Coordinates of C-alpha atoms in Angstrom, one line a residue:
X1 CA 94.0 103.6 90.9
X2 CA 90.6 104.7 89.1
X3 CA 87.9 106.5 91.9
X4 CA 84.4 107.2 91.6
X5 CA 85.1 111.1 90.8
X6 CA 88.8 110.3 89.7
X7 CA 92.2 111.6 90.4
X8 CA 92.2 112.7 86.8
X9 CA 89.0 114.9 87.2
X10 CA 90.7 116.9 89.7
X11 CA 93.7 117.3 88.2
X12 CA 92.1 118.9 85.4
X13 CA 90.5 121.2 87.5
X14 CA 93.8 122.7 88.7
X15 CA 94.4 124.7 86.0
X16 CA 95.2 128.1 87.0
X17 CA 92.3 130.3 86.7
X18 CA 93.1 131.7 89.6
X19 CA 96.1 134.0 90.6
X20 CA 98.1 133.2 93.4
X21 CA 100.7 134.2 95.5
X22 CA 102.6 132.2 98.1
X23 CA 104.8 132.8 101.0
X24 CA 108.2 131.0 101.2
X25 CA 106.8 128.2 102.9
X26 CA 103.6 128.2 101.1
X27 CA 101.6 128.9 104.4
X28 CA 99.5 131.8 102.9
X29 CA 98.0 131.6 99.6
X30 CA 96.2 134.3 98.0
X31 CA 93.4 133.8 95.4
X32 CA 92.0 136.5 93.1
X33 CA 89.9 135.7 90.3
X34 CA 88.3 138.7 88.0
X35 CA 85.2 139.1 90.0
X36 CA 86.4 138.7 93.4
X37 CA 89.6 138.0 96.5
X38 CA 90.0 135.5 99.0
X39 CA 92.4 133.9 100.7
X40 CA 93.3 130.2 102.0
X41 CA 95.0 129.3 105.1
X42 CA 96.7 125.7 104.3
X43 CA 99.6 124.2 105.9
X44 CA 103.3 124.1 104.8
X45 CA 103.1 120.6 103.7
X46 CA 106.2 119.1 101.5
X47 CA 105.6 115.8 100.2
X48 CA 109.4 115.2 99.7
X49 CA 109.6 114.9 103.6
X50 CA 107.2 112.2 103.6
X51 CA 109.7 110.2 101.3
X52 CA 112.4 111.0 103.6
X53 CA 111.6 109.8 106.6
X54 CA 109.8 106.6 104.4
X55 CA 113.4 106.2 103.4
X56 CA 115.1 106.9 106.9
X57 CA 112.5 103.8 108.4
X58 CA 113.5 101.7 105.9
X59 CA 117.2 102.1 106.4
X60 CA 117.0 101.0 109.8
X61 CA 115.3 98.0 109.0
X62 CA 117.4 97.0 105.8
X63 CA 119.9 98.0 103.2
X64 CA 118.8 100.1 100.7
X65 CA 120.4 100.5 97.2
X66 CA 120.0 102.5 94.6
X67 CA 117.6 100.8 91.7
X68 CA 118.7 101.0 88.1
X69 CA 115.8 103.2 87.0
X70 CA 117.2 105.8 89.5
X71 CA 120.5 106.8 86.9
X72 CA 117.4 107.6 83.8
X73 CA 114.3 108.9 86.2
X74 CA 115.6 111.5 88.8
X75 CA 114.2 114.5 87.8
X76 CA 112.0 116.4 84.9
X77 CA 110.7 119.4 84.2
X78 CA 107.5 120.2 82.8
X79 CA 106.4 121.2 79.0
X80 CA 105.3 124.7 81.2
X81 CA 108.3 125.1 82.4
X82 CA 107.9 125.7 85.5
X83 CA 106.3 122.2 87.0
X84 CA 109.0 120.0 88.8
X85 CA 109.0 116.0 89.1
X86 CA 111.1 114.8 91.2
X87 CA 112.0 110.5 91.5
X88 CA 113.8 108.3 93.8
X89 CA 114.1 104.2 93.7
X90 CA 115.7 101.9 95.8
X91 CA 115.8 98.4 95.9
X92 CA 116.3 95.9 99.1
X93 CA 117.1 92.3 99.4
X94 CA 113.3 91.1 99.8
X95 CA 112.0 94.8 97.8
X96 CA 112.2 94.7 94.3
X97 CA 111.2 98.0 93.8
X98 CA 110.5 101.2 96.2
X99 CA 109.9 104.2 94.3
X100 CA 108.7 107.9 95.1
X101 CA 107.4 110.9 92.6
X102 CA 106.4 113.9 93.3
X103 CA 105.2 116.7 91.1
X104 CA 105.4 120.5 92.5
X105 CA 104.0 123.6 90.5
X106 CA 102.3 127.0 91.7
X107 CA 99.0 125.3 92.3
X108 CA 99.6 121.4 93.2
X109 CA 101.3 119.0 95.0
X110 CA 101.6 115.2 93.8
X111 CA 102.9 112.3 96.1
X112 CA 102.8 108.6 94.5
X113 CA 104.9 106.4 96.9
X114 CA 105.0 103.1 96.7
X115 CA 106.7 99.0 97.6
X116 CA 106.9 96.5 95.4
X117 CA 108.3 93.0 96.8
X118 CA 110.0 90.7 94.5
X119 CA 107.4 87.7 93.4
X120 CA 109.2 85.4 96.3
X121 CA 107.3 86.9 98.6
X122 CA 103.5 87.6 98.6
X123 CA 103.6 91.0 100.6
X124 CA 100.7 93.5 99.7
X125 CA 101.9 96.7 97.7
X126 CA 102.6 99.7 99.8
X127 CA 100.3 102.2 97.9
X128 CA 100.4 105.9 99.0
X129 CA 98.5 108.4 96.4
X130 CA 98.1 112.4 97.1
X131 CA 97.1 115.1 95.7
X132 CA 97.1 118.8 97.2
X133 CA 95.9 121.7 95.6
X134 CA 95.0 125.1 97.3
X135 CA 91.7 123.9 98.6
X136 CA 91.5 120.2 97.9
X137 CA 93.4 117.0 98.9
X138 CA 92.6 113.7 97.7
X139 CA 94.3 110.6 99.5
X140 CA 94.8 107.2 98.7
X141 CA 96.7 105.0 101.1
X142 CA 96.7 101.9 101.5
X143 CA 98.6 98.1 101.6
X144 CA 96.6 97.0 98.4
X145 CA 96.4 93.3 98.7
X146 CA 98.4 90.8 96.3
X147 CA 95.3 88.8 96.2
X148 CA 91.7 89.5 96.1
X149 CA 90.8 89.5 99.9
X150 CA 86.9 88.9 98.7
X151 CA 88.4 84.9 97.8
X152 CA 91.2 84.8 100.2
X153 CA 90.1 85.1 103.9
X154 CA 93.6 83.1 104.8
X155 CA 95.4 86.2 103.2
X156 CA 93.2 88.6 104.9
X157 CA 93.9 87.1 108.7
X158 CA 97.8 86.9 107.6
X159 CA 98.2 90.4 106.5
X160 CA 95.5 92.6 107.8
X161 CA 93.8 91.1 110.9
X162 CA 96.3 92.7 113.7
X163 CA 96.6 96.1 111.8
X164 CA 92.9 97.4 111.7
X165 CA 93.3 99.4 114.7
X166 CA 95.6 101.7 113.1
X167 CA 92.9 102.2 110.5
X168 CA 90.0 103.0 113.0
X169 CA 92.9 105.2 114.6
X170 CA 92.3 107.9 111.8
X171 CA 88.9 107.1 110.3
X172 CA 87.0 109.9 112.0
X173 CA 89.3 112.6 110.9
X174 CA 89.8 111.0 107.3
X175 CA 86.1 109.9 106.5
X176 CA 85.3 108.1 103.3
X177 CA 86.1 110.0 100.0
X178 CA 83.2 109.2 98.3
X179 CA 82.4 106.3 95.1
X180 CA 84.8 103.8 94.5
X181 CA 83.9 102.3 91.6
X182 CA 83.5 98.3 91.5
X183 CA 86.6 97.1 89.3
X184 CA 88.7 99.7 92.1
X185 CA 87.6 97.8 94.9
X186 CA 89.2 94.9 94.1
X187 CA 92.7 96.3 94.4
X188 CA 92.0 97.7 98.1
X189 CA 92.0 96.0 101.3
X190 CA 90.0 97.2 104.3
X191 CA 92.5 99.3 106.0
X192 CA 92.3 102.0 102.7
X193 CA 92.0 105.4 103.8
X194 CA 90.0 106.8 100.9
X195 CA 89.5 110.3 101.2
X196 CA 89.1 114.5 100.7
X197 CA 89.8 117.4 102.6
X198 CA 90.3 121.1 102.6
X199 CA 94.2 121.9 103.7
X200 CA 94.9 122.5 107.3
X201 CA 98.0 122.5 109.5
X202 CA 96.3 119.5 111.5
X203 CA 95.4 117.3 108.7
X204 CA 98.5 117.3 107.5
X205 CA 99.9 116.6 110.5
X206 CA 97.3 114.0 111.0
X207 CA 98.4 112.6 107.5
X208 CA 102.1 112.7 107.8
X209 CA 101.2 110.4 111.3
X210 CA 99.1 107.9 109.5
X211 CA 101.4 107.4 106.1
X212 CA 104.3 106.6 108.6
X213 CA 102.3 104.1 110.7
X214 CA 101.0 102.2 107.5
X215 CA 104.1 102.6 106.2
X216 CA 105.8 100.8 109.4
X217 CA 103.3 98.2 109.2
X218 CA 104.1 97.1 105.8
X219 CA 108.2 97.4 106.5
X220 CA 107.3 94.7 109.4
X221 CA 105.5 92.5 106.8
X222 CA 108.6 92.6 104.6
X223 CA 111.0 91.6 107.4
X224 CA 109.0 89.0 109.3
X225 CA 107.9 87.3 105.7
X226 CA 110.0 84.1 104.8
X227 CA 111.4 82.4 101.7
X228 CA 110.6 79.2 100.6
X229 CA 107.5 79.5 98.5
X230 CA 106.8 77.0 96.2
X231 CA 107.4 77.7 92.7
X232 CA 103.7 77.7 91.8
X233 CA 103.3 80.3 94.2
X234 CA 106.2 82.0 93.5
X235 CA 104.5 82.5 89.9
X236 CA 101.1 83.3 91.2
X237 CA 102.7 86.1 93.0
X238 CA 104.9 87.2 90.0
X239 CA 101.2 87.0 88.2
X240 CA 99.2 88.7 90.7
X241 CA 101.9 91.6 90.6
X242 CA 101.5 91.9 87.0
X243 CA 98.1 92.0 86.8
X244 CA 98.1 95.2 89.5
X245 CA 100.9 97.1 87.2
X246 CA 98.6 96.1 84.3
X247 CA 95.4 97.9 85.5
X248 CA 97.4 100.8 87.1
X249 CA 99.8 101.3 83.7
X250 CA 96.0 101.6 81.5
X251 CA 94.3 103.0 83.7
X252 CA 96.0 105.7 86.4
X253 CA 94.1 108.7 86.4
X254 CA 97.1 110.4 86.3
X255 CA 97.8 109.5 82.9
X256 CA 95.7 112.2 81.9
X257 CA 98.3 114.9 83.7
X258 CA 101.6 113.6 83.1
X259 CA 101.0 113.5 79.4
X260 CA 99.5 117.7 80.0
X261 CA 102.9 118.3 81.9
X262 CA 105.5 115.6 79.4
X263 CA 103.5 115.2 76.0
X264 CA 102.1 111.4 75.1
X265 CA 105.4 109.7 74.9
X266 CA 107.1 110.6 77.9
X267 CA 104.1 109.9 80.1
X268 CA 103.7 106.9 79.3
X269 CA 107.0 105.9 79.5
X270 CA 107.3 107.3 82.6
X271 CA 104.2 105.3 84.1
X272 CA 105.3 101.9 82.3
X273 CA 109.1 102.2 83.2
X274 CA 108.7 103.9 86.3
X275 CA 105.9 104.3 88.1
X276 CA 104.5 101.0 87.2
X277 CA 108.1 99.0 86.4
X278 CA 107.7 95.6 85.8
X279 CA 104.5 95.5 83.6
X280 CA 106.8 94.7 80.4
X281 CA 109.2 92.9 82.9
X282 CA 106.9 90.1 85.3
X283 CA 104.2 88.9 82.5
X284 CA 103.1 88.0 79.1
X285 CA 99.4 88.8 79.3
X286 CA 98.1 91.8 77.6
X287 CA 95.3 94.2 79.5
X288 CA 92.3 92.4 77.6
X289 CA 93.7 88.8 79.1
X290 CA 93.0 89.6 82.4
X291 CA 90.1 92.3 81.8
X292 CA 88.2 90.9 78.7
X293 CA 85.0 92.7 79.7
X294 CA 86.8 96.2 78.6
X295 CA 87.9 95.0 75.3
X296 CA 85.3 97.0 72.2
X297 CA 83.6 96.0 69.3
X298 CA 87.0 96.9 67.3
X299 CA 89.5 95.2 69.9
X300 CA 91.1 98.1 71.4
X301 CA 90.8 98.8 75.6
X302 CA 87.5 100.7 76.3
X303 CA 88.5 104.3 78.0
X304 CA 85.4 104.3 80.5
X305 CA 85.8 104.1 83.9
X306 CA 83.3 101.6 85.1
X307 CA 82.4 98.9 83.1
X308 CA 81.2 95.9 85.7
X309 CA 80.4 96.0 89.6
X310 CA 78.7 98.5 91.6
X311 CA 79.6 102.0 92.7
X312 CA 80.3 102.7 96.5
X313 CA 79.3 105.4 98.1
X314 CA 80.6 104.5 102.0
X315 CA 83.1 102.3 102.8
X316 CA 82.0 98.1 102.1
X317 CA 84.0 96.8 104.9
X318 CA 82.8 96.3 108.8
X319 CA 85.2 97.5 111.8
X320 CA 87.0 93.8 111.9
X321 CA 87.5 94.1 108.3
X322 CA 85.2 91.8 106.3
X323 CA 84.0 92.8 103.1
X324 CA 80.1 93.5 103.3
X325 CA 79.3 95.6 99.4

C-alpha cells in the first residue's frame, strides 16, 4: 500500500546511525549517537507470534496446507548479513493463498500478513502491514475491500456493516496515521486502522488484541461465504484480485527495502511470486490498463506517489462507515 508519508520513507530512515544494544528479549534498548545517550523503553514485541496464533485460529476453523511457494520462500538472509526474513503460506479449501513475512534485524521489525480467497468467492483481503523500529511503529490493518466500497454500498452492508464496532473499539488508542493519499484510499474500507505510535508494552498489547479480532472477523467471512457465483462474477472477482496484486506488486513501499536487504532481482521476485502471488497468475492486463493516468510521455509507469485524487489528512469515513472525503 502507498501512504501519505510512505512505508518506504521510514524504512529508509532506519539505517543505523545510531548504536544500540538490546536485552535478550529486546525490552531495553540503548541509543548512543556521537553527541549524546538515551535510552527507549519498548515492549518485547515478536511479530512471529502474531502469525502463530493467526495460524492456530485458522486451524480451528479449517484445514490448512502447505502452499507450493512455501518449499522456494521459507527463509532468507540479507545482503548485510545479518537481516532475517522469514515466510510461511498455506492454502485452505475457500483460501487461495495465506501468507506471512517478517523481516528482523538490530533496528526493525517487519510484519506483512495477509488472505487471499480464491476468485469463487468475493471475500475482502485480509491486509495486516507493520513496521517497528526503536521509536516508531507504523500500522496498516485492515479487510481491504474486493470492490470499491465508494460504488458498491451492497458490498459495504454485506461485509462491513456488523463489524464497525470492533473498529471504534480501538480508534482512540490507534488514532489516524496521518495523509493517505487519493489512489490509497480506494483499496481501504472504513474499518482500516491507519496509524503511528511510539513502542510501549500496552500498545502492543493493544495491537496483538485488535490484529486477532479483525483477523477473526474475516476467518468468519471465509466460512459463512457460499459457492455458486455466476461465472461473470467469478471473473470480476478473479479481476478485481488482480488489479489489487497489480498496484501492490508496482507500487509497495517496501520495494524500496527488500531490494536494500536482497539486491533488484530478488526483491522483486519476492514481491511478484510471493508477497503478491498471482499477479502473473489471475490476469492479462498490464499496470497502465488499469491505471492509465500513471503511464509518461515515453510509456513506462510514473514512480510518483500521487498522481489523481486528494490527500487525507483524518480519516474520510463517519462512525457507521460511509465514505464522506
Amino acid at each position: 500500500m502507498e501512504f501519505g508519508s510512505s512505508y518506504g520513507t521510514c524504512f529508509e530512515a532506519a539505517k543505523p546511525h545510531l548504536l544500540i544494544s538490546t536485552s535478550s528479549k529486546n525490552t531495553n534498548i540503548t541509543l548512543r549517537s556521537r553527541t549524546q545517550r538515551f535510552s527507549f523503553r519498548v515492549s518485547s514485541v515478536s511479530y512471529k507470534e502474531f502469525a502463530e496464533s493467526a495460524l492456530e485460529e485458522t486451524r480451528k476453523r479449517t484445514v490448512l496446507e502447505p502452499s507450493p511457494l512455501q518449499e522456494r520462500y521459507s527463509s532468507m538472509t540479507g545482503l548485510d548479513g545479518k537481516t532475517q526474513l522469514q515466510m510461511l503460506a498455506f492454502k485452505s479449501p475457500k483460501i487461495r493463498l495465506l501468507r506471512s513475512m517478517t523481516i528482523e534485524n538490530e533496528t526493525m521489525q517487519v510484519f506483512d500478513f495477509t488472505g487471499f480467497m480464491k476468485p469463487e468467492y468475493d471475500t475482502p483481503i485480509f491486509c495486516a502491514n507493520f513496521f517497528t523500529s526503536a521509536n516508531m511503529n507504523i500500522v496498516v490493518l485492515d479487510l481491504n475491500p474486493l470492490l470499491q466500497l465508494t460504488d458498491q454500498t451492497d458490498y459495504q452492508d454485506k461485509y462491513y456493516k456488523n463489524i464497525m464496532s470492533i473498529y471504534h473499539k480501538y480508534d482512540e488508542i490507534f488514532p489516524w496515521g496521518g495523509k493517505l493519499t487519493g489512489e490509497s484510499i480506494k483499496f481501504f474500507s472504513p474499518l482500516v486502522m491507519w496509524t503511528r505510535f511510539s513502542s510501549s508494552q500496552d500498545k502492543h498489547q493493544a495491537l496483538f488484541s485488535a490484529f486477532l479480532e479483525y483477523y477473526q472477523a474475516w476467518l468468519e467471512m471465509t466460512i459463512q461465504v457460499k459457492e455458486g457465483m455466476e461465472p461473470s462474477q467469478v471473473r470480476a472477482n478473479r479481476e478485481a484480485q488482480h488489479k489489487y496484486l497489480t498496484w501492490r506488486a508496482q507500487k509497495d513501499p517496501g520495494h524500496g527495502l527488500l531490494r536494500k536487504l536482497l539486491g533488484e532481482a530478488k526483491a522483486k521476485a519476492l514481491l511478484r511470486e510471493f508477497l503478491f502471488n498471482g499477479v502473473d497468475e489471475l490476469g492479462t492486463k498490464t499496470f497502465i490498463d488499469y491505471f492509465p493516468e500513471y503511464q509518461t510521455d515515453g510509456g513506462t509507469v510514473s514512480d510518483k506517489r500521487s498522481i489523481i485524487g486528494k490527500s487525507f489528512e483524518t480519516r474520510p469515513w463517519d462512525s457507521n462507515g460511509r465514505f464522506i472525503g
